[in-house]
GROMACS .gro file of C-alpha atoms in nm:
model
  273
    1MET     CA    1   0.019  -0.005  -0.002
    2ARG     CA    2   0.108   0.344  -0.099
    3PHE     CA    3  -0.053   0.639   0.093
    4LEU     CA    4   0.011   0.999   0.058
    5ALA     CA    5  -0.152   1.275   0.291
    6LEU     CA    6  -0.065   1.602   0.114
    7LYS     CA    7  -0.126   1.983   0.224
    8ARG     CA    8  -0.199   2.093  -0.078
    9GLY     CA    9  -0.174   1.959  -0.453
   10ALA     CA   10  -0.362   1.596  -0.403
   11ASP     CA   11  -0.589   1.673  -0.730
   12GLU     CA   12  -0.288   1.756  -0.922
   13TRP     CA   13  -0.045   1.441  -0.776
   14VAL     CA   14  -0.358   1.211  -0.939
   15CYS     CA   15  -0.378   1.424  -1.262
   16GLU     CA   16   0.017   1.357  -1.318
   17TYR     CA   17   0.016   0.978  -1.188
   18ILE     CA   18  -0.276   0.915  -1.467
   19VAL     CA   19  -0.075   1.107  -1.720
   20GLY     CA   20   0.229   0.921  -1.682
   21LYS     CA   21   0.083   0.609  -1.670
   22ILE     CA   22  -0.078   0.658  -2.008
   23ASN     CA   23   0.231   0.819  -2.147
   24ALA     CA   24   0.452   0.514  -2.020
   25PHE     CA   25   0.214   0.255  -2.149
   26ALA     CA   26   0.250   0.421  -2.482
   27PRO     CA   27  -0.111   0.299  -2.586
   28SER     CA   28  -0.244   0.223  -2.962
   29ALA     CA   29  -0.530   0.084  -3.157
   30GLU     CA   30  -0.412  -0.240  -3.101
   31ARG     CA   31  -0.313  -0.240  -2.757
   32PRO     CA   32  -0.530   0.029  -2.561
   33PHE     CA   33  -0.481   0.187  -2.239
   34VAL     CA   34  -0.780   0.055  -2.001
   35LEU     CA   35  -0.845   0.329  -1.741
   36GLY     CA   36  -1.132   0.275  -1.475
   37LEU     CA   37  -1.331   0.617  -1.373
   38PRO     CA   38  -1.531   0.750  -1.085
   39THR     CA   39  -1.812   1.030  -1.091
   40GLY     CA   40  -1.936   1.230  -0.825
   41GLY     CA   41  -1.764   1.550  -0.671
   42THR     CA   42  -1.406   1.427  -0.589
   43PRO     CA   43  -1.272   1.346  -0.954
   44LEU     CA   44  -1.419   1.670  -1.099
   45ALA     CA   45  -1.070   1.892  -1.004
   46VAL     CA   46  -0.868   1.576  -1.143
   47TYR     CA   47  -1.097   1.580  -1.469
   48GLN     CA   48  -1.025   1.965  -1.512
   49ARG     CA   49  -0.644   1.918  -1.482
   50LEU     CA   50  -0.676   1.606  -1.727
   51ILE     CA   51  -0.797   1.840  -1.973
   52GLU     CA   52  -0.595   2.112  -1.920
   53ALA     CA   53  -0.284   1.817  -1.976
   54TYR     CA   54  -0.446   1.720  -2.282
   55ARG     CA   55  -0.507   2.080  -2.402
   56GLN     CA   56  -0.147   2.147  -2.328
   57GLY     CA   57  -0.023   1.826  -2.577
   58ARG     CA   58   0.093   1.627  -2.257
   59VAL     CA   59  -0.139   1.340  -2.283
   60SER     CA   60  -0.377   1.193  -2.540
   61PHE     CA   61  -0.676   1.003  -2.474
   62LYS     CA   62  -0.699   0.859  -2.866
   63TYR     CA   63  -0.616   0.506  -2.733
   64VAL     CA   64  -0.732   0.512  -2.392
   65VAL     CA   65  -1.050   0.289  -2.305
   66THR     CA   66  -1.245   0.374  -1.986
   67ILE     CA   67  -1.440   0.171  -1.782
   68ASN     CA   68  -1.666   0.348  -1.560
   69MET     CA   69  -1.757   0.221  -1.195
   70ASP     CA   70  -2.151   0.256  -1.192
   71GLU     CA   71  -2.454   0.400  -1.317
   72TYR     CA   72  -2.817   0.449  -1.159
   73LEU     CA   73  -3.104   0.207  -1.242
   74GLY     CA   74  -3.372   0.400  -1.417
   75LEU     CA   75  -3.154   0.670  -1.574
   76GLY     CA   76  -3.090   0.723  -1.949
   77ALA     CA   77  -2.757   0.864  -2.097
   78GLU     CA   78  -2.979   1.196  -2.186
   79HIS     CA   79  -3.065   1.223  -1.820
   80PRO     CA   80  -2.861   1.528  -1.678
   81GLN     CA   81  -2.842   1.337  -1.335
   82SER     CA   82  -2.684   1.005  -1.498
   83TYR     CA   83  -2.341   0.918  -1.515
   84ARG     CA   84  -2.310   0.880  -1.834
   85TYR     CA   85  -2.434   1.274  -1.881
   86PHE     CA   86  -2.195   1.352  -1.605
   87MET     CA   87  -1.884   1.178  -1.759
   88GLN     CA   88  -1.987   1.342  -2.126
   89GLU     CA   89  -1.984   1.722  -1.992
   90ASN     CA   90  -1.735   1.697  -1.767
   91PHE     CA   91  -1.454   1.528  -1.931
   92PHE     CA   92  -1.547   1.322  -2.239
   93LYS     CA   93  -1.615   1.607  -2.458
   94TRP     CA   94  -1.306   1.805  -2.367
   95VAL     CA   95  -1.042   1.546  -2.495
   96ASP     CA   96  -0.960   1.342  -2.770
   97ILE     CA   97  -1.131   1.012  -2.657
   98LEU     CA   98  -1.316   0.811  -2.880
   99PRO     CA   99  -1.679   0.763  -2.795
  100GLU     CA  100  -1.699   0.399  -2.881
  101ASN     CA  101  -1.431   0.369  -2.602
  102THR     CA  102  -1.631   0.485  -2.331
  103HIS     CA  103  -1.792   0.247  -2.116
  104ILE     CA  104  -2.095   0.290  -1.829
  105PRO     CA  105  -2.322   0.048  -1.715
  106ASP     CA  106  -2.669   0.086  -1.908
  107GLY     CA  107  -2.888   0.232  -1.635
  108LEU     CA  108  -3.194   0.126  -1.871
  109ALA     CA  109  -3.109  -0.222  -1.957
  110GLU     CA  110  -3.394  -0.446  -1.921
  111ASP     CA  111  -3.239  -0.752  -1.782
  112VAL     CA  112  -3.012  -0.585  -1.539
  113GLU     CA  113  -2.845  -0.930  -1.459
  114ALA     CA  114  -2.736  -0.972  -1.844
  115GLU     CA  115  -2.607  -0.623  -1.851
  116ALA     CA  116  -2.399  -0.685  -1.528
  117LYS     CA  117  -2.247  -1.020  -1.693
  118ARG     CA  118  -2.202  -0.827  -2.017
  119TYR     CA  119  -1.994  -0.562  -1.825
  120GLU     CA  120  -1.766  -0.799  -1.659
  121GLN     CA  121  -1.692  -0.969  -1.988
  122LEU     CA  122  -1.661  -0.636  -2.167
  123ILE     CA  123  -1.353  -0.572  -1.886
  124ALA     CA  124  -1.190  -0.945  -1.957
  125ASP     CA  125  -1.203  -0.913  -2.318
  126LEU     CA  126  -1.025  -0.615  -2.299
  127GLY     CA  127  -0.768  -0.770  -2.100
  128GLY     CA  128  -0.829  -0.631  -1.739
  129VAL     CA  129  -0.833  -0.246  -1.633
  130GLN     CA  130  -0.459  -0.106  -1.624
  131LEU     CA  131  -0.536   0.175  -1.341
  132PHE     CA  132  -0.864   0.214  -1.156
  133PHE     CA  133  -0.936   0.557  -1.037
  134GLY     CA  134  -1.192   0.607  -0.779
  135GLY     CA  135  -1.327   0.820  -0.491
  136VAL     CA  136  -1.447   0.667  -0.148
  137GLY     CA  137  -1.761   0.760   0.044
  138SER     CA  138  -1.790   0.888   0.415
  139ASP     CA  139  -1.891   0.540   0.505
  140GLY     CA  140  -1.590   0.357   0.307
  141HIS     CA  141  -1.765   0.270   0.023
  142VAL     CA  142  -1.614   0.250  -0.315
  143ALA     CA  143  -1.802   0.263  -0.656
  144PHE     CA  144  -2.159   0.174  -0.485
  145ASN     CA  145  -2.027  -0.129  -0.299
  146GLU     CA  146  -2.211  -0.007   0.043
  147ALA     CA  147  -2.086  -0.101   0.403
  148GLY     CA  148  -2.133  -0.483   0.406
  149SER     CA  149  -2.083  -0.572   0.074
  150SER     CA  150  -1.922  -0.888  -0.027
  151LEU     CA  151  -1.536  -0.819  -0.057
  152GLY     CA  152  -1.551  -1.079  -0.363
  153SER     CA  153  -1.830  -0.910  -0.532
  154ARG     CA  154  -1.861  -0.845  -0.855
  155THR     CA  155  -2.062  -0.615  -1.116
  156ARG     CA  156  -2.435  -0.597  -1.007
  157VAL     CA  157  -2.717  -0.401  -0.896
  158LYS     CA  158  -2.675  -0.250  -0.520
  159THR     CA  159  -2.946  -0.082  -0.302
  160LEU     CA  160  -2.817   0.250  -0.209
  161THR     CA  161  -2.806   0.353   0.157
  162ARG     CA  162  -2.960   0.642   0.318
  163GLN     CA  163  -2.612   0.772   0.392
  164THR     CA  164  -2.545   0.759   0.024
  165LEU     CA  165  -2.871   0.893  -0.107
  166ALA     CA  166  -2.804   1.175   0.133
  167ASP     CA  167  -2.434   1.241  -0.007
  168ASN     CA  168  -2.554   1.266  -0.341
  169ALA     CA  169  -2.854   1.469  -0.296
  170ARG     CA  170  -2.700   1.757  -0.364
  171PHE     CA  171  -2.716   1.667  -0.716
  172PHE     CA  172  -3.106   1.644  -0.727
  173ASP     CA  173  -3.376   1.849  -0.603
  174SER     CA  174  -3.426   1.651  -0.343
  175MET     CA  175  -3.319   1.318  -0.154
  176GLU     CA  176  -3.673   1.172  -0.268
  177GLU     CA  177  -3.543   1.214  -0.634
  178VAL     CA  178  -3.196   1.037  -0.628
  179PRO     CA  179  -3.276   0.679  -0.741
  180LYS     CA  180  -3.260   0.412  -0.487
  181TYR     CA  181  -3.058   0.148  -0.702
  182ALA     CA  182  -2.752   0.117  -0.904
  183LEU     CA  183  -2.552  -0.105  -1.134
  184THR     CA  184  -2.214  -0.131  -1.007
  185VAL     CA  185  -1.864  -0.308  -1.037
  186GLY     CA  186  -1.776  -0.514  -0.739
  187ILE     CA  187  -1.515  -0.471  -0.510
  188GLU     CA  188  -1.353  -0.802  -0.657
  189THR     CA  189  -1.400  -0.621  -1.005
  190ILE     CA  190  -1.188  -0.326  -0.897
  191MET     CA  191  -0.948  -0.556  -0.735
  192GLN     CA  192  -0.843  -0.750  -1.056
  193ALA     CA  193  -0.687  -0.407  -1.197
  194ARG     CA  194  -0.347  -0.379  -1.210
  195GLU     CA  195  -0.353  -0.087  -0.974
  196VAL     CA  196  -0.599   0.095  -0.776
  197LEU     CA  197  -0.564   0.468  -0.697
  198ILE     CA  198  -0.806   0.624  -0.441
  199LEU     CA  199  -0.831   0.967  -0.358
  200ALA     CA  200  -1.049   1.133  -0.068
  201LYS     CA  201  -1.095   1.477  -0.024
  202GLY     CA  202  -1.242   1.667   0.293
  203LEU     CA  203  -1.324   1.601   0.660
  204ALA     CA  204  -1.621   1.394   0.580
  205LYS     CA  205  -1.393   1.125   0.453
  206ALA     CA  206  -1.156   1.108   0.729
  207LEU     CA  207  -1.290   0.830   0.913
  208ALA     CA  208  -1.304   0.643   0.566
  209VAL     CA  209  -0.939   0.703   0.566
  210GLU     CA  210  -0.878   0.623   0.892
  211GLN     CA  211  -1.019   0.260   0.826
  212ALA     CA  212  -0.812   0.235   0.477
  213VAL     CA  213  -0.518   0.332   0.664
  214GLU     CA  214  -0.519   0.202   1.011
  215GLY     CA  215  -0.811  -0.050   0.996
  216ALA     CA  216  -0.846  -0.394   0.971
  217VAL     CA  217  -0.993  -0.577   0.633
  218ASN     CA  218  -1.358  -0.560   0.691
  219ALA     CA  219  -1.684  -0.559   0.476
  220LEU     CA  220  -1.828  -0.273   0.695
  221TRP     CA  221  -1.565  -0.033   0.561
  222PRO     CA  222  -1.533  -0.176   0.176
  223ILE     CA  223  -1.240   0.032   0.108
  224THR     CA  224  -1.022  -0.159   0.368
  225ARG     CA  225  -0.994  -0.453   0.091
  226PHE     CA  226  -0.767  -0.258  -0.149
  227GLN     CA  227  -0.500  -0.289   0.153
  228CYS     CA  228  -0.466  -0.645   0.011
  229HIS     CA  229  -0.359  -0.487  -0.341
  230GLU     CA  230  -0.036  -0.527  -0.449
  231ARG     CA  231  -0.045  -0.208  -0.598
  232PHE     CA  232  -0.312   0.035  -0.425
  233ILE     CA  233  -0.259   0.408  -0.380
  234LEU     CA  234  -0.447   0.589  -0.165
  235VAL     CA  235  -0.415   0.975  -0.158
  236CYS     CA  236  -0.589   1.223   0.067
  237ASP     CA  237  -0.566   1.595   0.145
  238GLU     CA  238  -0.518   1.736   0.495
  239ALA     CA  239  -0.885   1.730   0.601
  240ALA     CA  240  -0.924   1.368   0.515
  241ALA     CA  241  -0.620   1.300   0.705
  242GLY     CA  242  -0.754   1.420   1.009
  243GLU     CA  243  -0.820   1.144   1.211
  244LEU     CA  244  -0.511   0.916   1.165
  245LYS     CA  245  -0.261   0.889   1.436
  246PHE     CA  246   0.063   1.099   1.402
  247LYS     CA  247   0.299   0.813   1.432
  248THR     CA  248   0.099   0.678   1.101
  249LEU     CA  249   0.115   1.022   0.905
  250ARG     CA  250   0.523   1.028   0.989
  251TYR     CA  251   0.567   0.687   0.895
  252PHE     CA  252   0.422   0.711   0.548
  253ALA     CA  253   0.550   1.095   0.505
  254SER     CA  254   0.886   0.960   0.559
  255THR     CA  255   0.871   0.666   0.333
  256GLU     CA  256   0.737   0.882   0.086
  257GLY     CA  257   0.977   1.173   0.105
  258GLN     CA  258   1.245   0.920   0.017
  259ILE     CA  259   1.060   0.818  -0.302
  260ASN     CA  260   0.977   1.175  -0.398
  261PRO     CA  261   1.215   1.439  -0.216
  262GLN     CA  262   1.028   1.724  -0.431
  263LEU     CA  263   0.700   1.638  -0.226
  264ARG     CA  264   0.837   1.671   0.127
  265GLU     CA  265   0.713   1.999   0.181
  266ASP     CA  266   0.355   1.913   0.103
  267LEU     CA  267   0.336   1.588   0.279
  268LEU     CA  268   0.204   1.598   0.642
  269CYS     CA  269   0.445   1.520   0.929
  270TYR     CA  270   0.763   1.446   0.733
  271SER     CA  271   1.047   1.383   0.908
  272GLU     CA  272   1.422   1.287   0.815
  273ASP     CA  273   1.463   1.044   1.089
   0.00000   0.00000   0.00000
């Protein structure tokens, strides 16, 4: 596990990591880079920076294939609160990604079980996800894998908790309008990616970060499952690190400071010891 708690620049760090991974992979039409993506408030600043990196000519998405984590059941692509619409307006239409290379579960699928199996098969046919970028909910959920979800789960329908409905209500006129069900990739689906990168921002995510870094693997905090991934990176801002022990911050900052000396002034509790 790699953990970065940054005083500033968490969004920028994540953006540059994604850009670096795509460029190092040198994708082509025959060998695309498969990138898992989230929606919601957390990734917006990262998407803005990725768009700017594209405009600067520092990265191309022409040979990138995206796999989004989830979609609300009952919302079509044209609905302004669907995740297809969110991705189109906040990222896809601003870069050179090919529309046929952008994949999101079908929220209007008549047979949701068949759609879930199709999505899993799609990922397999692509050769797996190179990097799955995601956020985390205040209760530790990743994608729509709520507390208590099977840590071996695959893409399926999930009933959303009241906490998740409340967290997402800001995107709707009222909480009653938030869809109660979603198609989501599973924890094991994400675990199969070659790398998992989770970004946590704000005080509301502090308990989830604490569990992810200091807690035991526990289905009540789904994010803890990624402790077992050989290439798991958790990046958070100062507020989201607020529940961690000082010695935890000092340990990870010291380790990261040796890897990236240029980050030392931005790392929390860095020590030369």
